[in-house]
Amino acid sequence: MTLVTRRYILVGMLTARKNPKRRATRLRDPERTRERLLQAASREIYRSGFQSAGLDKILASAGVTKGALYYHFKGKQALGYAVVEEVIAPDVHGKWVRPLQSVKDPIDALIGAVQRIPVRPEDVRGGCQMNNLAQEMSPLDAGFRKRLATIFGDWREAVASVLQEGQSHGRVRRDVEPAEAAGLLIAMVEGYGSLAKNAQDPKVMKAGIRNIVDWLKSLRAPGNRKRG
């Protein structure tokens, strides 16, 4: 090895040490590419449905090549599954599971979650992404059906658990069956969402939220009723 060669190697090593951020950025590039693909696919599926979602549109929106897509996913189906697991599931968890953990009053917590449902025109226009996919793909693809069923199941379990906990502390009526009430809550949320989407009218969702809140208040134990 010549002196010149050694010098270039040494300079390269020193440069790498002086620029750890550049090296870290290179390492994170594949992760960012994958995240861009997921977000672009999520938007396109929400807008057009899974079957009509175009890979070319997803790639253009993400700003990546088809080779990058197949580096991370086997194909469109695998990308769709990842959207369910990595975009939709965390979103539902953040809206309906996490807010119910370690709460003092389960009814207040549930009312808060319901009142945080987005009612902007653009939210109503597209409807619930999870429900849209369930309606479209559950009859056609077992992979979608099972993944979506898991999310619905986690949501239902979280609501049922907090209602049962509320019963043990005298905050929820004893005659309420937690699992059935949880299923009814989900049906009302998704049902009103579908009605509002069909009507293209936020007022439908706002009225639905008021009705759901009134129903939730009725689940309070007699000694735990609140005014207003």
Tab-separated table of C-alpha atoms in Angstrom:
chain	number	residue	atom	x	y	z
A	1	MET	CA	0.000	0.000	0.000
A	2	THR	CA	1.473	3.345	-1.042
A	3	LEU	CA	1.698	6.437	1.097
A	4	VAL	CA	-0.892	8.162	-1.095
A	5	THR	CA	-3.337	5.273	-0.689
A	6	ARG	CA	-2.904	5.325	3.075
A	7	ARG	CA	-3.538	9.061	3.094
A	8	TYR	CA	-6.825	8.714	1.193
A	9	ILE	CA	-8.007	5.939	3.489
A	10	LEU	CA	-7.142	8.011	6.545
A	11	VAL	CA	-8.938	11.067	5.154
A	12	GLY	CA	-12.028	8.964	4.414
A	13	MET	CA	-12.077	7.572	7.937
A	14	LEU	CA	-11.717	11.024	9.470
A	15	THR	CA	-14.453	12.418	7.229
A	16	ALA	CA	-16.831	9.651	8.290
A	17	ARG	CA	-16.069	10.351	11.940
A	18	LYS	CA	-16.620	14.077	11.493
A	19	ASN	CA	-19.974	13.554	9.763
A	20	PRO	CA	-21.891	10.974	11.837
A	21	LYS	CA	-25.165	12.690	10.926
A	22	ARG	CA	-24.561	12.099	7.221
A	23	ARG	CA	-23.939	8.398	7.866
A	24	ALA	CA	-27.046	8.163	10.076
A	25	THR	CA	-29.076	9.871	7.354
A	26	ARG	CA	-27.933	7.305	4.818
A	27	LEU	CA	-28.916	4.521	7.169
A	28	ARG	CA	-32.345	6.012	7.746
A	29	ASP	CA	-33.134	6.615	4.068
A	30	PRO	CA	-34.760	3.185	3.538
A	31	GLU	CA	-36.963	3.749	6.585
A	32	ARG	CA	-38.068	7.139	5.293
A	33	THR	CA	-38.759	5.672	1.862
A	34	ARG	CA	-40.907	2.968	3.396
A	35	GLU	CA	-42.804	5.520	5.484
A	36	ARG	CA	-43.419	7.703	2.418
A	37	LEU	CA	-44.797	4.691	0.579
A	38	LEU	CA	-47.109	3.835	3.475
A	39	GLN	CA	-48.446	7.370	3.783
A	40	ALA	CA	-48.910	7.767	0.031
A	41	ALA	CA	-50.666	4.405	-0.190
A	42	SER	CA	-52.885	5.288	2.760
A	43	ARG	CA	-53.976	8.531	1.093
A	44	GLU	CA	-54.624	6.875	-2.263
A	45	ILE	CA	-56.542	3.951	-0.734
A	46	TYR	CA	-58.625	6.363	1.329
A	47	ARG	CA	-59.401	8.433	-1.751
A	48	SER	CA	-60.032	5.662	-4.281
A	49	GLY	CA	-60.457	2.394	-2.384
A	50	PHE	CA	-57.908	-0.403	-2.398
A	51	GLN	CA	-58.951	-2.014	-5.669
A	52	SER	CA	-58.876	1.266	-7.584
A	53	ALA	CA	-55.751	2.626	-5.914
A	54	GLY	CA	-53.101	3.024	-8.597
A	55	LEU	CA	-49.518	2.021	-7.891
A	56	ASP	CA	-48.258	4.692	-10.280
A	57	LYS	CA	-50.099	7.375	-8.321
A	58	ILE	CA	-48.745	6.012	-5.045
A	59	LEU	CA	-45.184	5.983	-6.387
A	60	ALA	CA	-45.516	9.506	-7.775
A	61	SER	CA	-46.947	10.802	-4.521
A	62	ALA	CA	-44.188	9.118	-2.495
A	63	GLY	CA	-41.512	10.250	-4.935
A	64	VAL	CA	-39.972	6.782	-5.218
A	65	THR	CA	-39.360	4.231	-7.937
A	66	LYS	CA	-41.103	0.943	-8.524
A	67	GLY	CA	-37.875	-0.754	-7.493
A	68	ALA	CA	-38.094	0.945	-4.110
A	69	LEU	CA	-41.638	-0.330	-3.710
A	70	TYR	CA	-40.633	-3.936	-4.359
A	71	TYR	CA	-37.596	-3.567	-2.102
A	72	HIS	CA	-39.949	-2.987	0.842
A	73	PHE	CA	-43.128	-4.833	-0.196
A	74	LYS	CA	-43.874	-7.897	-2.301
A	75	GLY	CA	-46.638	-6.057	-4.098
A	76	LYS	CA	-49.794	-4.010	-3.788
A	77	GLN	CA	-51.500	-6.484	-1.459
A	78	ALA	CA	-48.580	-6.489	0.981
A	79	LEU	CA	-48.525	-2.693	0.866
A	80	GLY	CA	-52.255	-2.650	1.667
A	81	TYR	CA	-51.772	-4.995	4.603
A	82	ALA	CA	-48.991	-2.751	5.919
A	83	VAL	CA	-51.283	0.278	5.689
A	84	VAL	CA	-53.809	-1.539	7.877
A	85	GLU	CA	-51.198	-2.644	10.421
A	86	GLU	CA	-48.960	0.421	10.507
A	87	VAL	CA	-51.240	3.355	9.684
A	88	ILE	CA	-54.836	2.466	10.508
A	89	ALA	CA	-54.206	0.339	13.607
A	90	PRO	CA	-52.063	2.956	15.403
A	91	ASP	CA	-54.594	5.649	14.502
A	92	VAL	CA	-57.482	3.679	16.033
A	93	HIS	CA	-55.335	2.821	19.055
A	94	GLY	CA	-54.541	6.475	19.592
A	95	LYS	CA	-58.176	7.549	19.346
A	96	TRP	CA	-59.974	4.706	21.128
A	97	VAL	CA	-57.596	2.546	23.163
A	98	ARG	CA	-54.948	4.821	24.677
A	99	PRO	CA	-57.472	7.439	25.949
A	100	LEU	CA	-59.241	4.715	27.930
A	101	GLN	CA	-56.173	3.540	29.845
A	102	SER	CA	-56.023	4.370	33.562
A	103	VAL	CA	-59.013	6.705	33.546
A	104	LYS	CA	-60.902	7.838	36.628
A	105	ASP	CA	-64.348	8.023	35.030
A	106	PRO	CA	-64.933	5.669	32.073
A	107	ILE	CA	-68.052	7.460	30.872
A	108	ASP	CA	-66.264	10.804	30.787
A	109	ALA	CA	-63.387	9.170	28.904
A	110	LEU	CA	-65.718	7.607	26.343
A	111	ILE	CA	-67.641	10.839	25.893
A	112	GLY	CA	-64.357	12.649	25.329
A	113	ALA	CA	-63.305	10.138	22.683
A	114	VAL	CA	-66.639	10.465	20.888
A	115	GLN	CA	-66.574	14.260	20.992
A	116	ARG	CA	-63.107	14.230	19.408
A	117	ILE	CA	-64.408	12.496	16.273
A	118	PRO	CA	-63.489	14.795	13.356
A	119	VAL	CA	-66.498	16.482	11.760
A	120	ARG	CA	-64.826	18.697	9.175
A	121	PRO	CA	-66.323	18.459	5.671
A	122	GLU	CA	-63.209	16.681	4.361
A	123	ASP	CA	-63.449	14.076	7.151
A	124	VAL	CA	-67.113	13.406	6.508
A	125	ARG	CA	-66.591	13.318	2.755
A	126	GLY	CA	-64.232	10.354	2.909
A	127	GLY	CA	-65.763	8.537	5.868
A	128	CYS	CA	-63.856	6.209	8.192
A	129	GLN	CA	-60.869	4.655	6.450
A	130	MET	CA	-61.088	1.452	8.463
A	131	ASN	CA	-64.804	1.035	7.806
A	132	ASN	CA	-64.317	1.836	4.125
A	133	LEU	CA	-61.744	-0.932	3.801
A	134	ALA	CA	-63.838	-3.365	5.826
A	135	GLN	CA	-66.818	-2.799	3.565
A	136	GLU	CA	-64.729	-3.105	0.400
A	137	MET	CA	-62.230	-5.838	1.146
A	138	SER	CA	-63.531	-8.096	3.934
A	139	PRO	CA	-65.732	-10.099	1.525
A	140	LEU	CA	-62.849	-10.410	-0.956
A	141	ASP	CA	-59.611	-10.911	0.961
A	142	ALA	CA	-59.092	-12.886	4.176
A	143	GLY	CA	-55.868	-11.031	4.908
A	144	PHE	CA	-57.648	-7.696	5.048
A	145	ARG	CA	-60.601	-9.170	6.930
A	146	LYS	CA	-58.470	-10.716	9.678
A	147	ARG	CA	-56.308	-7.636	10.139
A	148	LEU	CA	-59.297	-5.321	10.322
A	149	ALA	CA	-61.105	-7.726	12.664
A	150	THR	CA	-58.135	-7.505	15.025
A	151	ILE	CA	-58.407	-3.701	15.128
A	152	PHE	CA	-62.153	-3.801	15.714
A	153	GLY	CA	-61.581	-6.430	18.385
A	154	ASP	CA	-58.986	-4.333	20.203
A	155	TRP	CA	-61.320	-1.344	20.114
A	156	ARG	CA	-64.216	-3.362	21.463
A	157	GLU	CA	-62.062	-4.949	24.173
A	158	ALA	CA	-60.788	-1.545	25.327
A	159	VAL	CA	-64.307	-0.148	25.673
A	160	ALA	CA	-65.634	-3.285	27.355
A	161	SER	CA	-62.720	-3.332	29.788
A	162	VAL	CA	-63.180	0.268	30.865
A	163	LEU	CA	-66.926	-0.232	31.327
A	164	GLN	CA	-66.331	-3.338	33.426
A	165	GLU	CA	-63.794	-1.439	35.512
A	166	GLY	CA	-66.345	1.329	35.932
A	167	GLN	CA	-68.881	-1.164	37.234
A	168	SER	CA	-66.447	-2.368	39.879
A	169	HIS	CA	-66.127	1.226	41.130
A	170	GLY	CA	-69.834	2.000	41.012
A	171	ARG	CA	-69.586	4.384	38.065
A	172	VAL	CA	-71.375	2.267	35.452
A	173	ARG	CA	-74.781	0.615	35.795
A	174	ARG	CA	-74.622	-3.004	36.917
A	175	ASP	CA	-77.145	-4.121	34.306
A	176	VAL	CA	-74.910	-3.003	31.422
A	177	GLU	CA	-73.258	-5.883	29.582
A	178	PRO	CA	-69.791	-4.413	28.786
A	179	ALA	CA	-69.039	-6.365	25.603
A	180	GLU	CA	-72.489	-5.730	24.133
A	181	ALA	CA	-72.336	-2.032	25.019
A	182	ALA	CA	-68.875	-1.808	23.432
A	183	GLY	CA	-70.162	-3.385	20.233
A	184	LEU	CA	-73.119	-1.010	20.177
A	185	LEU	CA	-70.826	2.003	20.611
A	186	ILE	CA	-68.674	0.947	17.665
A	187	ALA	CA	-71.766	0.274	15.545
A	188	MET	CA	-73.140	3.725	16.317
A	189	VAL	CA	-69.850	5.496	15.603
A	190	GLU	CA	-69.340	3.700	12.304
A	191	GLY	CA	-73.016	3.823	11.383
A	192	TYR	CA	-73.310	7.565	11.832
A	193	GLY	CA	-70.032	7.953	9.956
A	194	SER	CA	-71.499	6.055	7.011
A	195	LEU	CA	-74.719	8.097	7.108
A	196	ALA	CA	-72.757	11.351	7.165
A	197	LYS	CA	-70.540	10.177	4.303
A	198	ASN	CA	-73.566	9.229	2.222
A	199	ALA	CA	-75.259	12.558	2.960
A	200	GLN	CA	-71.973	14.466	2.553
A	201	ASP	CA	-73.134	16.524	5.509
A	202	PRO	CA	-71.185	17.156	8.733
A	203	LYS	CA	-74.474	17.944	10.491
A	204	VAL	CA	-75.375	14.253	10.340
A	205	MET	CA	-72.209	13.304	12.210
A	206	LYS	CA	-72.665	16.109	14.723
A	207	ALA	CA	-76.199	14.899	15.464
A	208	GLY	CA	-74.872	11.355	15.771
A	209	ILE	CA	-72.253	12.441	18.269
A	210	ARG	CA	-74.927	14.135	20.401
A	211	ASN	CA	-77.027	10.968	20.358
A	212	ILE	CA	-74.077	8.748	21.266
A	213	VAL	CA	-73.110	11.073	24.121
A	214	ASP	CA	-76.668	10.972	25.481
A	215	TRP	CA	-76.608	7.185	25.330
A	216	LEU	CA	-73.260	7.032	27.127
A	217	LYS	CA	-74.603	9.279	29.890
A	218	SER	CA	-77.444	6.806	30.374
A	219	LEU	CA	-74.875	4.120	31.283
A	220	ARG	CA	-73.878	5.914	34.481
A	221	ALA	CA	-74.785	4.266	37.755
A	222	PRO	CA	-77.738	6.029	39.477
A	223	GLY	CA	-75.516	7.430	42.229
A	224	ASN	CA	-72.990	8.702	39.679
A	225	ARG	CA	-75.287	10.772	37.472
A	226	LYS	CA	-74.068	14.212	36.486
A	227	ARG	CA	-76.112	17.231	35.583
A	228	GLY	CA	-75.837	18.871	32.192
